[in-house]
Coordinates of C-alpha atoms and ligand atoms in Angstrom, one line a residue:
M1220 CA -18.5 6.2 7.4
E1221 CA -18.7 9.5 5.6
I1222 CA -15.5 11.1 4.3
K1223 CA -15.9 14.7 3.2
K1224 CA -13.6 17.4 1.7
E1225 CA -13.1 18.7 5.2
N1226 CA -11.4 15.5 6.2
R1227 CA -8.6 16.3 3.8
Q1228 CA -8.1 19.9 4.8
W1229 CA -4.7 19.1 6.4
L1230 CA -3.5 18.2 2.9
D1231 CA -5.3 20.7 0.8
A1232 CA -4.2 23.6 3.0
M1233 CA -0.6 22.8 2.2
N1234 CA -1.4 23.9 -1.4
L1235 CA 1.2 21.7 -2.9
A1236 CA 2.1 21.9 -6.6
H1237 CA 3.0 18.2 -6.5
P1238 CA 1.8 15.0 -4.7
I1239 CA 2.7 15.2 -1.0
V1240 CA 6.1 13.7 -0.2
I1241 CA 6.7 12.3 3.3
A1242 CA 10.3 11.2 3.7
G1243 CA 12.9 10.3 6.3
P1244 CA 14.5 7.2 7.9
C1245 CA 12.7 4.0 8.8
S1246 CA 14.1 4.6 12.3
A1247 CA 15.5 7.6 14.2
E1248 CA 19.0 6.1 15.2
T1249 CA 21.0 9.1 16.5
E1250 CA 20.5 12.8 16.7
E1251 CA 23.1 13.3 14.1
Q1252 CA 21.6 10.9 11.6
V1253 CA 18.2 12.4 12.0
L1254 CA 19.3 16.0 11.6
K1255 CA 21.7 15.3 8.7
T1256 CA 19.0 13.4 6.8
A1257 CA 16.5 16.2 7.5
H1258 CA 18.8 19.0 6.3
E1259 CA 19.5 17.1 3.1
L1260 CA 15.8 16.5 2.6
K1261 CA 15.0 20.1 3.0
N1262 CA 16.5 20.7 -0.4
T1263 CA 14.2 18.1 -2.0
D1264 CA 10.4 17.9 -2.7
T1265 CA 9.9 16.6 0.8
N1266 CA 7.0 18.2 2.7
V1267 CA 6.9 16.1 5.9
F1268 CA 9.8 14.4 7.7
R1269 CA 9.1 10.9 9.0
A1270 CA 11.1 8.8 11.5
G1271 CA 10.1 5.8 13.5
I1272 CA 10.8 6.3 17.2
W1273 CA 9.1 3.1 18.4
K1274 CA 9.7 0.2 16.0
P1275 CA 7.3 -2.7 15.8
R1276 CA 9.7 -5.5 14.9
T1277 CA 8.1 -8.8 13.9
R1278 CA 10.6 -10.8 16.1
P1279 CA 12.3 -9.6 19.2
G1280 CA 16.1 -9.0 19.0
G1281 CA 15.9 -6.5 16.2
F1282 CA 16.3 -2.7 16.7
E1283 CA 13.1 -1.7 18.5
G1284 CA 13.6 2.1 18.2
V1285 CA 15.4 4.7 20.4
G1286 CA 12.1 5.5 22.2
A1287 CA 11.1 8.9 23.7
I1288 CA 14.7 10.3 23.6
G1289 CA 14.3 10.6 19.9
L1290 CA 11.3 13.0 20.1
P1291 CA 13.3 16.1 20.9
W1292 CA 15.4 15.3 17.7
L1293 CA 12.2 15.6 15.7
Q1294 CA 11.4 18.9 17.4
K1295 CA 14.8 20.1 16.3
V1296 CA 14.1 19.0 12.7
K1297 CA 11.0 21.2 12.8
E1298 CA 12.8 24.2 14.2
E1299 CA 15.8 23.9 11.9
T1300 CA 14.1 23.0 8.6
G1301 CA 10.5 24.1 8.9
M1302 CA 9.3 20.7 7.7
L1303 CA 6.3 19.1 9.5
V1304 CA 7.2 16.0 11.4
T1305 CA 5.4 12.6 11.8
T1306 CA 6.0 9.4 13.7
E1307 CA 4.3 6.1 14.3
V1308 CA 2.3 5.6 17.5
G1309 CA 1.4 2.2 18.8
N1310 CA -0.3 2.8 22.1
A1311 CA -1.8 5.5 24.3
N1312 CA 1.6 6.3 26.0
H1313 CA 3.2 7.0 22.6
V1314 CA 0.3 9.3 21.8
E1315 CA 0.8 11.3 25.0
L1316 CA 4.6 11.6 24.4
A1317 CA 4.2 12.5 20.7
L1318 CA 1.7 15.2 21.5
K1319 CA 3.9 16.6 24.3
H1320 CA 6.7 17.0 21.8
G1321 CA 4.7 18.8 19.1
I1322 CA 4.6 16.0 16.5
D1323 CA 2.4 17.3 13.7
I1324 CA 1.0 14.2 12.1
L1325 CA 0.7 10.7 13.6
W1326 CA 0.6 7.4 11.7
I1327 CA -0.7 4.0 12.7
G1328 CA 1.5 1.1 11.6
A1329 CA 0.3 -2.0 9.7
R1330 CA 0.7 -4.3 12.8
T1331 CA -1.5 -1.9 14.8
T1332 CA -4.3 -1.5 12.3
V1333 CA -5.0 -5.2 12.6
N1334 CA -5.9 -4.9 16.2
P1335 CA -9.2 -3.0 17.0
F1336 CA -8.5 -3.0 20.7
V1337 CA -5.2 -1.1 20.2
V1338 CA -6.7 1.2 17.6
Q1339 CA -9.5 2.1 20.0
E1340 CA -7.0 2.7 22.8
I1341 CA -5.1 5.1 20.5
A1342 CA -8.3 6.8 19.3
D1343 CA -9.4 7.3 22.9
A1344 CA -6.0 8.8 23.8
L1345 CA -6.6 11.4 21.0
K1346 CA -10.0 12.6 22.3
G1347 CA -10.1 16.4 22.3
V1348 CA -7.1 16.7 20.0
D1349 CA -7.5 17.2 16.3
I1350 CA -4.2 16.2 14.7
P1351 CA -4.0 14.4 11.3
V1352 CA -3.9 10.6 11.6
L1353 CA -2.7 8.5 8.7
V1354 CA -3.8 4.8 8.9
K1355 CA -1.6 2.2 7.2
N1356 CA -3.3 -0.8 5.7
P1357 CA -3.4 -3.8 8.0
V1358 CA -0.8 -6.5 7.2
N1359 CA -3.6 -8.8 5.8
P1360 CA -5.6 -7.8 2.8
D1361 CA -8.8 -6.9 4.6
L1362 CA -10.5 -3.6 3.5
P1363 CA -13.2 -3.5 6.2
L1364 CA -10.5 -3.8 8.9
W1365 CA -8.5 -0.9 7.3
L1366 CA -11.7 1.2 7.0
G1367 CA -12.8 0.2 10.5
A1368 CA -9.6 1.7 12.0
V1369 CA -10.2 5.0 10.1
E1370 CA -13.8 5.0 11.4
R1371 CA -12.6 4.6 15.0
F1372 CA -10.5 7.8 14.7
Q1373 CA -13.4 9.6 13.0
T1374 CA -15.8 8.6 15.8
A1375 CA -13.2 9.8 18.4
G1376 CA -13.4 13.3 16.8
I1377 CA -10.3 13.2 14.6
S1378 CA -11.4 15.1 11.5
Q1379 CA -8.1 15.1 9.7
L1380 CA -7.6 11.8 8.1
G1381 CA -5.7 9.8 5.5
V1382 CA -4.6 6.3 4.6
I1383 CA -1.2 4.8 3.7
H1384 CA -1.0 1.8 1.3
R1385 CA 2.1 -0.2 2.3
G1386 CA 1.2 -3.6 0.8
F1387 CA 0.1 -6.9 2.3
S1388 CA 2.3 -9.7 3.6
T1389 CA 2.2 -13.0 1.9
Y1390 CA 4.1 -16.2 2.4
N1391 CA 7.1 -16.4 0.2
S1392 CA 6.7 -13.3 -1.9
M1393 CA 9.7 -13.1 -4.3
F1394 CA 9.3 -9.8 -6.2
Y1395 CA 7.7 -7.6 -3.5
R1396 CA 8.3 -7.5 0.2
N1397 CA 4.6 -6.9 0.7
K1398 CA 2.3 -7.4 -2.3
P1399 CA 0.5 -4.2 -3.4
K1400 CA -2.9 -5.8 -4.3
W1401 CA -3.8 -2.6 -6.0
H1402 CA -7.5 -3.5 -6.4
L1403 CA -8.0 -3.0 -2.6
A1404 CA -6.7 0.6 -2.7
I1405 CA -8.6 1.2 -5.9
E1406 CA -11.8 0.1 -4.2
L1407 CA -11.1 2.3 -1.3
K1408 CA -10.4 5.3 -3.6
K1409 CA -13.7 4.7 -5.4
E1410 CA -15.7 4.5 -2.3
F1411 CA -14.0 7.5 -0.5
P1412 CA -12.5 9.7 -3.3
D1413 CA -11.8 12.5 -0.8
L1414 CA -9.8 10.4 1.7
P1415 CA -6.2 11.1 1.1
L1416 CA -4.4 8.0 -0.2
I1417 CA -0.7 7.9 0.2
L1418 CA 1.6 5.2 -1.2
D1419 CA 4.5 3.7 0.9
P1420 CA 6.5 2.1 -1.9
S1421 CA 9.4 1.3 0.5
H1422 CA 7.5 -1.4 2.4
I1423 CA 5.8 -2.7 -0.7
C1424 CA 9.1 -3.1 -2.6
G1425 CA 11.6 -4.0 0.2
R1426 CA 14.3 -2.9 -2.3
R1427 CA 15.3 0.3 -4.0
D1428 CA 15.3 -0.6 -7.7
I1429 CA 11.5 -0.8 -8.2
I1430 CA 10.4 2.2 -6.0
L1431 CA 10.1 4.6 -9.0
D1432 CA 8.0 2.1 -11.0
V1433 CA 5.6 1.3 -8.2
S1434 CA 5.3 5.0 -7.4
Q1435 CA 4.4 5.8 -11.0
T1436 CA 1.6 3.2 -10.9
A1437 CA 0.2 4.9 -7.9
L1438 CA 0.3 8.3 -9.6
D1439 CA -1.5 6.9 -12.6
L1440 CA -4.1 5.7 -10.2
N1441 CA -4.5 9.3 -8.8
Y1442 CA -2.9 8.7 -5.4
D1443 CA -2.3 11.9 -3.3
G1444 CA 1.4 11.3 -2.5
F1445 CA 4.1 9.1 -1.1
M1446 CA 5.9 8.1 2.1
I1447 CA 9.4 7.0 1.1
E1448 CA 12.1 5.8 3.6
T1449 CA 15.2 7.9 3.2
H1450 CA 18.5 7.7 5.0
I1451 CA 21.9 9.5 4.7
D1452 CA 23.7 6.1 4.6
P1453 CA 21.0 3.5 3.6
D1454 CA 23.3 0.4 3.7
K1455 CA 24.2 1.2 7.3
A1456 CA 20.6 1.7 8.4
W1457 CA 19.6 -0.1 11.7
S1458 CA 16.3 -1.2 10.2
D1459 CA 15.0 -1.8 6.6
A1460 CA 18.4 -1.1 5.1
K1461 CA 17.7 -2.6 1.7
Q1462 CA 14.7 -0.4 0.9
Q1463 CA 16.0 3.0 2.0
V1464 CA 17.3 5.6 -0.5
T1465 CA 19.5 8.6 0.0
P1466 CA 18.0 12.1 -0.1
A1467 CA 19.6 12.6 -3.5
D1468 CA 18.0 9.4 -4.9
L1469 CA 14.7 10.4 -3.4
Q1470 CA 14.8 13.6 -5.4
K1471 CA 15.7 11.7 -8.5
I1472 CA 12.6 9.5 -7.9
T1473 CA 10.2 12.4 -7.4
E1474 CA 11.7 14.3 -10.4
N1475 CA 11.2 11.3 -12.7
L1476 CA 7.6 10.7 -11.8
K1477 CA 5.3 11.8 -14.6
I1478 CA 2.7 13.9 -12.9
R1479 CA -0.4 14.6 -14.9
Q1480 CA -1.9 18.0 -14.3
K1481 CA -5.6 18.5 -14.4
S1482 CA -6.5 21.9 -15.7
S1483 CA -9.2 21.5 -18.3
S1484 CA -12.2 19.2 -18.7
K1485 CA -10.3 17.6 -21.6
E1486 CA -7.3 16.9 -19.4
E1487 CA -9.6 15.7 -16.6
F1488 CA -11.0 13.2 -19.2
Q1489 CA -7.5 12.1 -20.2
L1490 CA -6.6 11.7 -16.5
K1491 CA -9.6 9.5 -15.8
L1492 CA -9.0 7.5 -19.0
A1493 CA -5.4 6.9 -18.0
M1494 CA -6.5 5.8 -14.5
H1495 CA -9.0 3.4 -15.8
R1496 CA -6.5 2.0 -18.3
K1497 CA -4.1 1.4 -15.5
E1498 CA -6.8 -0.4 -13.5
L1499 CA -7.5 -2.6 -16.6
D1500 CA -3.7 -3.4 -17.0
L1501 CA -3.5 -4.4 -13.3
I1502 CA -6.6 -6.6 -13.6
D1503 CA -5.3 -8.2 -16.8
S1504 CA -2.1 -9.1 -15.0
T1505 CA -4.1 -10.6 -12.2
I1506 CA -6.1 -12.7 -14.8
I1507 CA -2.8 -14.1 -16.2
D1508 CA -1.5 -14.8 -12.7
V1509 CA -4.7 -16.7 -11.8
L1510 CA -4.8 -18.6 -15.1
G1511 CA -1.2 -19.6 -14.5
D1512 CA -2.0 -20.9 -11.1
R1513 CA -5.0 -22.8 -12.5
M1514 CA -2.9 -24.5 -15.2
G1515 CA -0.4 -25.4 -12.5
I1516 CA -3.1 -27.4 -10.7
A1517 CA -4.2 -29.0 -13.9
K1518 CA -0.7 -30.3 -14.4
E1519 CA -0.8 -32.0 -11.0
I1520 CA -4.2 -33.5 -11.8
G1521 CA -2.7 -34.8 -15.1
K1522 CA 0.0 -36.6 -13.2
L1523 CA -2.4 -38.1 -10.7
K1524 CA -4.8 -39.3 -13.4
H1525 CA -1.9 -40.9 -15.3
K1526 CA -0.7 -42.7 -12.2
E1527 CA -4.2 -44.1 -11.5
N1528 CA -4.8 -44.7 -15.2
V1529 CA -7.9 -42.5 -15.2
A1530 CA -9.2 -40.9 -18.4
I1531 CA -8.3 -37.2 -18.7
L1532 CA -11.6 -36.1 -20.1
Q1533 CA -14.3 -36.1 -17.5
S1534 CA -17.1 -34.4 -19.4
G1535 CA -19.7 -34.6 -16.6
R1536 CA -17.5 -32.5 -14.3
W1537 CA -16.9 -29.9 -17.0
S1538 CA -20.6 -29.4 -17.8
D1539 CA -21.1 -28.9 -14.0
I1540 CA -18.3 -26.4 -13.9
I1541 CA -19.6 -24.4 -16.9
A1542 CA -23.2 -24.4 -15.5
K1543 CA -22.0 -23.1 -12.2
M1544 CA -19.8 -20.4 -13.8
V1545 CA -22.7 -19.2 -16.1
E1546 CA -24.8 -18.8 -12.9
D1547 CA -22.0 -16.9 -11.1
G1548 CA -21.4 -14.8 -14.2
K1549 CA -25.0 -13.8 -14.3
E1550 CA -24.6 -12.1 -10.9
K1551 CA -21.7 -10.1 -12.3
G1552 CA -23.6 -9.1 -15.4
L1553 CA -21.6 -11.4 -17.7
S1554 CA -23.5 -13.0 -20.6
K1555 CA -23.9 -16.8 -20.9
D1556 CA -22.1 -16.9 -24.3
F1557 CA -19.1 -15.0 -22.9
V1558 CA -18.7 -17.2 -19.9
E1559 CA -19.1 -20.4 -21.9
E1560 CA -16.6 -19.3 -24.4
I1561 CA -14.0 -18.4 -21.8
F1562 CA -14.5 -21.7 -19.9
R1563 CA -14.4 -23.8 -23.1
A1564 CA -11.0 -22.2 -23.9
I1565 CA -9.8 -22.9 -20.3
H1566 CA -11.0 -26.5 -20.6
V1567 CA -9.2 -27.1 -23.9
E1568 CA -6.0 -25.8 -22.5
S1569 CA -6.4 -27.7 -19.3
I1570 CA -6.8 -31.0 -21.2
H1571 CA -3.8 -30.1 -23.3
V1572 CA -1.7 -29.4 -20.1
Q1573 CA -2.8 -32.6 -18.5
H1574 CA -1.8 -34.6 -21.6
Q1575 CA 1.6 -33.0 -21.6
N1576 CA 2.1 -33.9 -17.9
K1577 CA 1.6 -37.6 -18.0
Ligands
LIG278 C1 7.6 1.9 9.0 O1 6.9 2.8 8.4 O2 8.8 1.9 9.2 C2 6.8 0.7 9.4 C3 7.2 -0.1 10.5 O3 5.9 0.4 8.6 P1 4.7 -0.7 8.6 O4 3.8 -0.5 9.7 O5 4.1 -0.4 7.2 O6 5.4 -2.1 8.6
LIG279 MN1 10.5 0.6 7.9

């Protein structure tokens, strides 16, 4: 896949002074709710109004969207506020209806991106139409699957593209609703720097209080903008109530974001430096996370060995581990001394943890 500057014309042509802001309710509920939210958003940094018309709920019984009757409400939003409008399409029929009602931008939901058959069906339904399509990451952390969906649209002749990072579902996530796994988006950004990358902090956070923080991380990583769920009365929303914010709170979030301007080569340097530092911070947190998990397993082994009365130090196994890690490290360009030093330290701590957990 080749992504060029032309593929981001839809965004560049807007000539925005700040990252793009796509905002609006998770779901269109009533005409009044849609229009009220849109009129309040008109006075914020919002550039594009979003609302889900067809809602892919994980289990039946939840609110599955108002369906096609909501499309004229979005048309009204456009006429009355001048904002562009976007909605999620999940099959060829949605595409046909959305196009008939003048929707400006389409997005592909996380549960659709996982299914190449459906993505292809939607791409085929778009043949001959060149409307911007934004592809959300699949629910599972699979970069080729995400890129594969973008590729299907490109092959079908869609030239205006973008991706939305909405996080990845995990079993039992406490802090986030969907873990960001930033490294996947960083990898994507590195490989396709011209492909617009938009953060959806609402579905990552699943709650309001950390939206600003998560959005700032994205800005520091040079994302192009945000899609943030916004509702006139969030607590009463028919879907995703906990994560939606009021238009006034959305404005507070966008005003509090520290946007770094790039105007000189020196600032460009500062910007890149800040971005790489952020990447390092995220990797360092991952290292701590993984080491914590590793020591957790060492604890269990300590208990097992104690029960069976087996010696904790099994030096043969450790020489094998270190030899294997030195080999793996070579492939990553890591020196033998460095890898040995790290794994010795891990070994010492591991023995210590096992002793403590007899
Ligand atoms: C949404 O944007 O409301 C939505 C359903 O998102 P996702 O596909 O990311 O779950
Ligand atoms: Mn939602």
